[in-house]
Short mmCIF file of C-alpha atoms and ligand atoms in Angstrom, two decimals:
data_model
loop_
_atom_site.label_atom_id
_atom_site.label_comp_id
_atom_site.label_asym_id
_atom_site.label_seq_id
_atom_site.Cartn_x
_atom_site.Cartn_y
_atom_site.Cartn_z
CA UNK A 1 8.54 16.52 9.35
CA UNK A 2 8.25 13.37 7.10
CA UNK A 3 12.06 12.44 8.59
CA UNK A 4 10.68 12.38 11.73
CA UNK A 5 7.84 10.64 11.01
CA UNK A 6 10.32 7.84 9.31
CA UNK A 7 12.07 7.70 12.94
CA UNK A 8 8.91 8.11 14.88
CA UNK A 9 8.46 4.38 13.33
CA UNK A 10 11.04 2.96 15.92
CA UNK A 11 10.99 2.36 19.53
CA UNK A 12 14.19 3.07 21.37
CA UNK A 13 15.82 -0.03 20.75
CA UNK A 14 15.63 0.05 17.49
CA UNK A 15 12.53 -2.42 16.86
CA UNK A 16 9.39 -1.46 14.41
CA UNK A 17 6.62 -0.12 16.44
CA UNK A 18 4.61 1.48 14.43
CA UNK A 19 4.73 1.61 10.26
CA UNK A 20 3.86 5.04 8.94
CA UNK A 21 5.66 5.02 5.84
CA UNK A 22 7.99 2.64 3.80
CA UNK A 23 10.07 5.69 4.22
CA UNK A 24 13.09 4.42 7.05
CA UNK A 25 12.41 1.07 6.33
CA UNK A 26 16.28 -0.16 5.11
CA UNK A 27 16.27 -2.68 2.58
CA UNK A 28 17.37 -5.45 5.47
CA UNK A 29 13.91 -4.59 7.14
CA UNK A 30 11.69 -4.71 3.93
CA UNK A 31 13.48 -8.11 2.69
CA UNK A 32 12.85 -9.51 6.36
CA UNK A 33 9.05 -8.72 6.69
CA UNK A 34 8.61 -10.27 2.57
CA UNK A 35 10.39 -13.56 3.88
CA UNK A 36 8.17 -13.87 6.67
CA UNK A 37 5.05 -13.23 4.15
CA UNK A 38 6.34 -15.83 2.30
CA UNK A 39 6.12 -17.96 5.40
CA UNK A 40 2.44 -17.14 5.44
CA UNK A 41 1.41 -18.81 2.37
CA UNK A 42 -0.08 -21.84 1.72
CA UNK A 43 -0.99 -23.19 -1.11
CA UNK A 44 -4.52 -22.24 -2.98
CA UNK A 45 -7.27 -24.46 -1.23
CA UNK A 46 -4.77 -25.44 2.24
CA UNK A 47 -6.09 -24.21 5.31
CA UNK A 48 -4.17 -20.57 5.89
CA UNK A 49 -1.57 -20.25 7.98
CA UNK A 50 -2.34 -19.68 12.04
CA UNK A 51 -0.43 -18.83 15.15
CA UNK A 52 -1.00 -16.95 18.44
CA UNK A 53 1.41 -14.62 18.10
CA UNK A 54 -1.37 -12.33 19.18
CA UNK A 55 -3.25 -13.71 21.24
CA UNK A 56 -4.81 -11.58 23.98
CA UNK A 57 -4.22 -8.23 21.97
CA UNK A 58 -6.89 -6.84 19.94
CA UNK A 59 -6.57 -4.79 16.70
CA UNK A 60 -8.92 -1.80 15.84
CA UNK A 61 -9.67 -1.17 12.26
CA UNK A 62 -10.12 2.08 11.85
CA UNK A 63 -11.32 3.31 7.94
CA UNK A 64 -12.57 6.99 7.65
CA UNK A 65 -12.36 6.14 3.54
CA UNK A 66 -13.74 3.39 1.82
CA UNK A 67 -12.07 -0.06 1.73
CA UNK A 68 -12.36 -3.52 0.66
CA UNK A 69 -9.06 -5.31 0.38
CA UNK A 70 -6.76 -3.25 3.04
CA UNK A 71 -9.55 -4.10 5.44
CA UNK A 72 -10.63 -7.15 4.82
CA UNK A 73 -6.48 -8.78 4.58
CA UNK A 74 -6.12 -6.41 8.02
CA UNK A 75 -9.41 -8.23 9.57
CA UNK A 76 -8.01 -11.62 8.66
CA UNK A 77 -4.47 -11.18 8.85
CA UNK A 78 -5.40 -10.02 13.31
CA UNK A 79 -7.51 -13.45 13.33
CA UNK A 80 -4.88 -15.83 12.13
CA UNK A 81 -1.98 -14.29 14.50
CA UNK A 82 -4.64 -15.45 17.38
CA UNK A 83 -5.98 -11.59 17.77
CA UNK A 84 -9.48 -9.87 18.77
CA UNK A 85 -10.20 -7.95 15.88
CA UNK A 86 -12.49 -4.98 16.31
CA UNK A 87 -13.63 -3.45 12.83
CA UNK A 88 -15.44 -0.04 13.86
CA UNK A 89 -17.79 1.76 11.55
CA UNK A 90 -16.66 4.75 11.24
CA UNK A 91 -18.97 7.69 9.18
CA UNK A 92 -16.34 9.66 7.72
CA UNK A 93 -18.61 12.81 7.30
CA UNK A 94 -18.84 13.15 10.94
CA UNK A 95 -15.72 13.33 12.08
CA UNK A 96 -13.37 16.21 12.02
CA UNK A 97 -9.80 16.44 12.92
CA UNK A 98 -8.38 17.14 15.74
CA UNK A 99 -9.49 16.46 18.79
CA UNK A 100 -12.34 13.98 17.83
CA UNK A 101 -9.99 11.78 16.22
CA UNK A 102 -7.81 11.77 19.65
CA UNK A 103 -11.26 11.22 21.14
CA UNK A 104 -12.12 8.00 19.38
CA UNK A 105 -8.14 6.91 20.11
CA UNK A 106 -8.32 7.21 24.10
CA UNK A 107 -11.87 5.59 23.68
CA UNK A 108 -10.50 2.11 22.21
CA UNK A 109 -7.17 3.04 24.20
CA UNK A 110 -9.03 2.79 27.13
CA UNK A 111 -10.71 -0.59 26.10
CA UNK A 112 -7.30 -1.69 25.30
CA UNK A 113 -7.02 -1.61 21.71
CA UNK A 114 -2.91 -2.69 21.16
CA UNK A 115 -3.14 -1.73 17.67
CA UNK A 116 -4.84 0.52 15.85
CA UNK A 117 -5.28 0.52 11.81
CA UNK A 118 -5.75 3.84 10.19
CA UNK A 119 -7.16 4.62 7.02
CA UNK A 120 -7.69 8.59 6.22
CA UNK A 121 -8.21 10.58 3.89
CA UNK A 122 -6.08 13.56 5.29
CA UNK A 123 -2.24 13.87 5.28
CA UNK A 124 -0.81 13.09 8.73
CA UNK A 125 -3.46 11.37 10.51
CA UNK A 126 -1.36 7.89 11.17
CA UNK A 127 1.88 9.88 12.50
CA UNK A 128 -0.39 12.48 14.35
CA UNK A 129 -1.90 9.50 16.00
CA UNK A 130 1.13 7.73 16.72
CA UNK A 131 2.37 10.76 18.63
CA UNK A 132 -0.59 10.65 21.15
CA UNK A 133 -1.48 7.19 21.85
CA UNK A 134 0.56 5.17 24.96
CA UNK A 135 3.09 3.32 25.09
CA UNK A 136 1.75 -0.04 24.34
CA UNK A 137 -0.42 1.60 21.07
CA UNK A 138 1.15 0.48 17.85
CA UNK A 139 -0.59 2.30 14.58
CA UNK A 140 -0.09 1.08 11.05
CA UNK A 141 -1.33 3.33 8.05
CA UNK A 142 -3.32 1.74 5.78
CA UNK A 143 -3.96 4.44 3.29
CA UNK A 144 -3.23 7.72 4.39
CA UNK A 145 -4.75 10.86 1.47
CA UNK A 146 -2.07 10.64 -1.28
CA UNK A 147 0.85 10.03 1.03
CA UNK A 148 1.44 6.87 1.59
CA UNK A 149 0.18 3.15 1.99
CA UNK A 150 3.13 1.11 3.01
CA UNK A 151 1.47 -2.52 3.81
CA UNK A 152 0.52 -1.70 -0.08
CA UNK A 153 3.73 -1.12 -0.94
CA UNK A 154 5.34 -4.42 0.74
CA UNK A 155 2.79 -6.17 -0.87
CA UNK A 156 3.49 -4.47 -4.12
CA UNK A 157 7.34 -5.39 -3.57
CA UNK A 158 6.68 -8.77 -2.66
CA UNK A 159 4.36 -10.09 -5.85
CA UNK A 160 7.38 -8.39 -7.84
CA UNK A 161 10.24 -10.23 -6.03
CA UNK A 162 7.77 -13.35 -6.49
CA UNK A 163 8.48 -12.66 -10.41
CA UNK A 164 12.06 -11.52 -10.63
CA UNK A 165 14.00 -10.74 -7.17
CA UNK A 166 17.10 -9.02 -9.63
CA UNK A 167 15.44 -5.87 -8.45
CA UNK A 168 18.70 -3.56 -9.85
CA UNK A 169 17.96 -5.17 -13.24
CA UNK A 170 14.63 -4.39 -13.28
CA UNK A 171 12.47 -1.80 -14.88
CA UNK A 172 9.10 -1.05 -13.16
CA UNK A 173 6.64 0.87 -15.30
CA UNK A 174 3.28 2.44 -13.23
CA UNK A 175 0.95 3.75 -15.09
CA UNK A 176 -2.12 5.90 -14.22
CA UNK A 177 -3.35 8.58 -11.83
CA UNK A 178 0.10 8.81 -10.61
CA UNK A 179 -0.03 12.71 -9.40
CA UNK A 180 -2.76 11.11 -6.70
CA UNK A 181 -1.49 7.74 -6.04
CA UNK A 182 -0.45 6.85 -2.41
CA UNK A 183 -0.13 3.39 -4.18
CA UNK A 184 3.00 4.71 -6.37
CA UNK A 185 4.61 6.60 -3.51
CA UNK A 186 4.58 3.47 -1.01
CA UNK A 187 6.08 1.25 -4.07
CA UNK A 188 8.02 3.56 -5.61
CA UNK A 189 9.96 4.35 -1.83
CA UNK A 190 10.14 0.67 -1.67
CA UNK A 191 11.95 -0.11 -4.52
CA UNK A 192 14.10 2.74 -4.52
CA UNK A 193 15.58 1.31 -1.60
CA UNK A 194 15.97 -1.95 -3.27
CA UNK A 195 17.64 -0.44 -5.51
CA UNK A 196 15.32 -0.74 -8.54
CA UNK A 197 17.17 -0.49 -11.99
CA UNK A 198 14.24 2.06 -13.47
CA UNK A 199 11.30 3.17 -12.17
CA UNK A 200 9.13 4.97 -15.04
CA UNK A 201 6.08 6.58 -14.05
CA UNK A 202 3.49 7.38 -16.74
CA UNK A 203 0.24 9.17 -16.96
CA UNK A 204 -1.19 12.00 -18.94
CA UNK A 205 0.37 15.24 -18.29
CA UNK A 206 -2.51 16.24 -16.06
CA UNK A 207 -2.54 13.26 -13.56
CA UNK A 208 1.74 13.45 -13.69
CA UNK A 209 3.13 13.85 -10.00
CA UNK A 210 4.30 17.31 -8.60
CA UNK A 211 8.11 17.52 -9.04
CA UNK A 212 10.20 16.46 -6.35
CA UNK A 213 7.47 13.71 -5.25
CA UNK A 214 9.17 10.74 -6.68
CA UNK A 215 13.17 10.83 -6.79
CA UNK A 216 14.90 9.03 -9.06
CA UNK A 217 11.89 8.21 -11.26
CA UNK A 218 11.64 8.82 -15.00
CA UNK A 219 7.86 10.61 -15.71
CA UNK A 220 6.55 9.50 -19.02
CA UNK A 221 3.59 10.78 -20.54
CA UNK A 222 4.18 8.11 -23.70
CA UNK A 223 2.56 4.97 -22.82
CA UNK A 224 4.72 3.14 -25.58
CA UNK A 225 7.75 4.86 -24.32
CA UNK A 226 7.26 4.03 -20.88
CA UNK A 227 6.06 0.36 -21.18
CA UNK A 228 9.44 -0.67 -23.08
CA UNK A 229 11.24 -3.37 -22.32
CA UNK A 230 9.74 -3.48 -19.04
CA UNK A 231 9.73 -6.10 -16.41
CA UNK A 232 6.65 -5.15 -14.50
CA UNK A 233 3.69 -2.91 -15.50
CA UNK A 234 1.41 -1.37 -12.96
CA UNK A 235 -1.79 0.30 -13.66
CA UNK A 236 -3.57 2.92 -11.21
CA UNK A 237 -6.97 3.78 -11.08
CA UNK A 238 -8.09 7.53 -11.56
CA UNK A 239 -8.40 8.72 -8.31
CA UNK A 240 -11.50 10.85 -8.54
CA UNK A 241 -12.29 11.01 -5.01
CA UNK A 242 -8.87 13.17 -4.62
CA UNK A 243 -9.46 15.56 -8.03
CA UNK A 244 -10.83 18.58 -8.21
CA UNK A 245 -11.32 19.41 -11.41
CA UNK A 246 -10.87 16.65 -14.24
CA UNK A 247 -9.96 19.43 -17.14
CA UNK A 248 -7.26 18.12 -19.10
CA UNK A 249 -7.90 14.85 -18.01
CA UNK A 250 -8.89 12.67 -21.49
CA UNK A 251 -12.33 10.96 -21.70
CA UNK A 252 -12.85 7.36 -21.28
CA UNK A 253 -11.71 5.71 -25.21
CA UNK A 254 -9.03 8.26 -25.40
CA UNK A 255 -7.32 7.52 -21.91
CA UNK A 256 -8.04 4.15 -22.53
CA UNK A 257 -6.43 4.15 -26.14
CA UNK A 258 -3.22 5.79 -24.72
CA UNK A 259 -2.88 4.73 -20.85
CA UNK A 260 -4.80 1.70 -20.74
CA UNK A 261 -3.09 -1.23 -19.76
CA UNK A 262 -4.38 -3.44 -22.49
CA UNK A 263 -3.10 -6.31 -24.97
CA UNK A 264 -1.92 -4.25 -27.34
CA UNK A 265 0.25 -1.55 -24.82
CA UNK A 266 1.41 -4.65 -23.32
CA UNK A 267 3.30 -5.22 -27.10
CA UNK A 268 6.05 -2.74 -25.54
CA UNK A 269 6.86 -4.41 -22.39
CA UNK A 270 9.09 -7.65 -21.96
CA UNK A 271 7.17 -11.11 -23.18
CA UNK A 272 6.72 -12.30 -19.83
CA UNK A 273 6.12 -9.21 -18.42
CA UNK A 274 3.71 -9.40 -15.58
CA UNK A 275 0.72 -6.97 -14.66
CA UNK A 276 -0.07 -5.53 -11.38
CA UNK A 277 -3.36 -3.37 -10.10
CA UNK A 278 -4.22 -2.56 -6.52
CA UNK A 279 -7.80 -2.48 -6.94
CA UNK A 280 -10.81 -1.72 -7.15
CA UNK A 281 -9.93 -1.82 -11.05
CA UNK A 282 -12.24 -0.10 -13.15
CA UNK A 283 -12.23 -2.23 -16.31
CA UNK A 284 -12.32 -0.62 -19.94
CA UNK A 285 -10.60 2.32 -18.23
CA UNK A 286 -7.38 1.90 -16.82
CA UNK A 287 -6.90 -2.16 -17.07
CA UNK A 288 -8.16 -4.27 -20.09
CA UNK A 289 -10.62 -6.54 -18.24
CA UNK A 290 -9.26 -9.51 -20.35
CA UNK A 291 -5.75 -8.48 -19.30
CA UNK A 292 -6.53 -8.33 -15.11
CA UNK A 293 -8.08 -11.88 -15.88
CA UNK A 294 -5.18 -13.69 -18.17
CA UNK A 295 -2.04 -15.34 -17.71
CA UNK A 296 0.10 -12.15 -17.14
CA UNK A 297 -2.01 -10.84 -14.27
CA UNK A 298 -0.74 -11.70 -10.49
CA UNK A 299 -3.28 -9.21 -8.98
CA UNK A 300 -5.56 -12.06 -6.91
CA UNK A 301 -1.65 -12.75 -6.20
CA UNK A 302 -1.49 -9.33 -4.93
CA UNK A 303 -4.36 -9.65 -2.77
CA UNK A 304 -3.06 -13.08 -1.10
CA UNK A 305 0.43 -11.95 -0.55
CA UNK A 306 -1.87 -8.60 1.07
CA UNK A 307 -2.85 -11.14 3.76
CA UNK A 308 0.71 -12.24 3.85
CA UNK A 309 2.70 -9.06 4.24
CA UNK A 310 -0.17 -7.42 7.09
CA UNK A 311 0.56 -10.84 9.25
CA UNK A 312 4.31 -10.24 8.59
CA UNK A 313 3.71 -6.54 10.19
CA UNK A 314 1.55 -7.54 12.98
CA UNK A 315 3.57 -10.40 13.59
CA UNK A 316 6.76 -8.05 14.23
CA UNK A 317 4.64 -5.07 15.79
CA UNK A 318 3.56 -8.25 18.51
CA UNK A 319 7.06 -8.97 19.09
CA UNK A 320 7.87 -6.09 21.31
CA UNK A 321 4.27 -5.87 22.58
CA UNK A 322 5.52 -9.66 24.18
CA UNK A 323 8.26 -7.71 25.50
CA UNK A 324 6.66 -5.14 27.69
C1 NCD B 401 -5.89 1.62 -3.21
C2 NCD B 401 -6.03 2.65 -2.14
O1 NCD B 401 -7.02 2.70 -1.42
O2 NCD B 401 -5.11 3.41 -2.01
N1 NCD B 401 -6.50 0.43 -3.02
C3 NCD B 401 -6.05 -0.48 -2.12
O3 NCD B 401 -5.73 -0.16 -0.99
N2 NCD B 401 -5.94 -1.75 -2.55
C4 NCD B 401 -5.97 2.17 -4.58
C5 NCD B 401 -7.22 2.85 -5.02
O4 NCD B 401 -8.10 3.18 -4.25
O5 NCD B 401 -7.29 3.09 -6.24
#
């Protein structure tokens, strides 16, 4: 199911059409779509980049979960490739799956949405999409339950190259909610394939992933064990929205004391280690506030190259739309 999903991604020549998953995306692919993000930037007060890549085509931002970055970098990343962008309200409480979802679809469909920007809290949403909408429909996930969030993960990959691109000497240490994170699965898929040197995942036995989610990654529950020597620390937030019950989850000081990523954890990575956080952070928690605002923090970098990486994508999802 997921393999097809990987090849579903493709259009019969080969090009990207629609990006479910960092899952199928070769390492030729991912290094292509960072250089072009990297083409994006400007520097800090320049007027962004612009071109009309797609102009005439509209993009429909579609969130049935909260959002603030994902949407807003998808919102501005349409406008500066020259696009109508069409952010829809959407009142997640009210819509089931199934065939409303397919309803809303053929409604922007026929108003001729070209690409459509999917946010969901259920597995399989983006891909079930993808299967329904015509021909000239592209659909990017942008957070799909705890499955995946690949424009994350390119980000992710690309504030990390921006540090060290020796990716097979690296060691990448997330830490957090990791059992719930789509945020880990996108990055972690994306750095297998670059052929990360270690990938340690660590979180309190309660929030650790199911086997079998991650391959190839070492699962830590030691926050001093796990943050040694490494290159690049991520934290996660606690994903409450997606846990049931919080037993065996440890209150606020303690998780803080041993999972935190804080000055003194920090003591077990590399010196000029760097640290990374998706957001929304939840200070005093997860991420020392001090910490997300010093030197070693690149997470407003994060968020810029997030604006980056979602032009790269709808720049290359335009390019066969220009062909049809
Ligand atoms: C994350 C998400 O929604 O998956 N945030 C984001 O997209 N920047 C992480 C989170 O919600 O904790």
């Amino acid at each position: 199911m997921e393999q097809d999903d990987a090849k579903l991604q493709f259009d019969e020549n080969g090009n990207l059409r629609h990006l479910l998953s960092l899952k199928g995306i070769d390492a030729i692919l991912l290094t292509e779509l960072l250089d072009d993000a990297e083409g994006y930037l400007t520097a800090p007060g320049a007027l962004p980049a612009r071109s009309q890549s797609l102009a005439g085509r509209t993009v429909g931002n579609l969130f049935f979960e909260p959002s603030t970055r994902t949407r807003a970098s998808f919102d501005l990343a349409g406008r500066r490739l020259g696009a109508d962008v069409l952010n829809l309200d959407v009142n997640t409480s009210s819509r089931k799956k199934g065939e409303s979802i397919l309803d809303t679809i053929y409604t922007l469909e026929a108003m001729q949405v070209d690409v459509m920007v999917v946010r969901d809290a259920s597995d399989g949403v983006p891909a079930y999409i993808a299967r329904n909408v015509k021909d000239h429909v592209s659909v990017l996930n942008a957070g799909e339950s705890d499955v995946s969030h690949p424009t994350q993960g390119l980000l992710d990959l690309m504030t990390i190259r921006q540090h060290n691109p020796d990716f097979k000497n690296m060691t990448v240490a997330i830490v957090g909610d990791i059992q719930h994170s789509r945020v880990a699965r996108s990055a972690s898929e994306a750095l297998q394939t670059m052929g990360i040197g270690e990938l340690r995942l660590i979180s309190p036995p309660a929030l650790a992933p199911d086997a079998g989610r991650f391959p190839g990654a070492r699962i830590v529950d030691n926050i001093a064990d796990g943050l040694k020597d490494a290159d690049v620390v991520m934290a996660l937030r606690i994903q409450r929205e997606r846990i049931g019950n919080l037993d065996g989850v440890p209150g606020i000081d303690e998780y803080f004391a041993n999972y935190g990523v804080s000055y003194e954890n920090m003591k077990f990575a590399k010196p000029d280690a760097i640290v990374m956080h998706p957001g929304p952070m939840n200070r005093g928690i997860e991420i020392e506030g001090a910490l997300a605002d010093g030197p070693r923090s690149v997470i407003t970098r994060q968020v810029t190259n997030g604006v980056a990486v979602r032009m790269a994508v709808l720049d290359r999802i335009g390019r066969i739309m220009s062909t049809q």
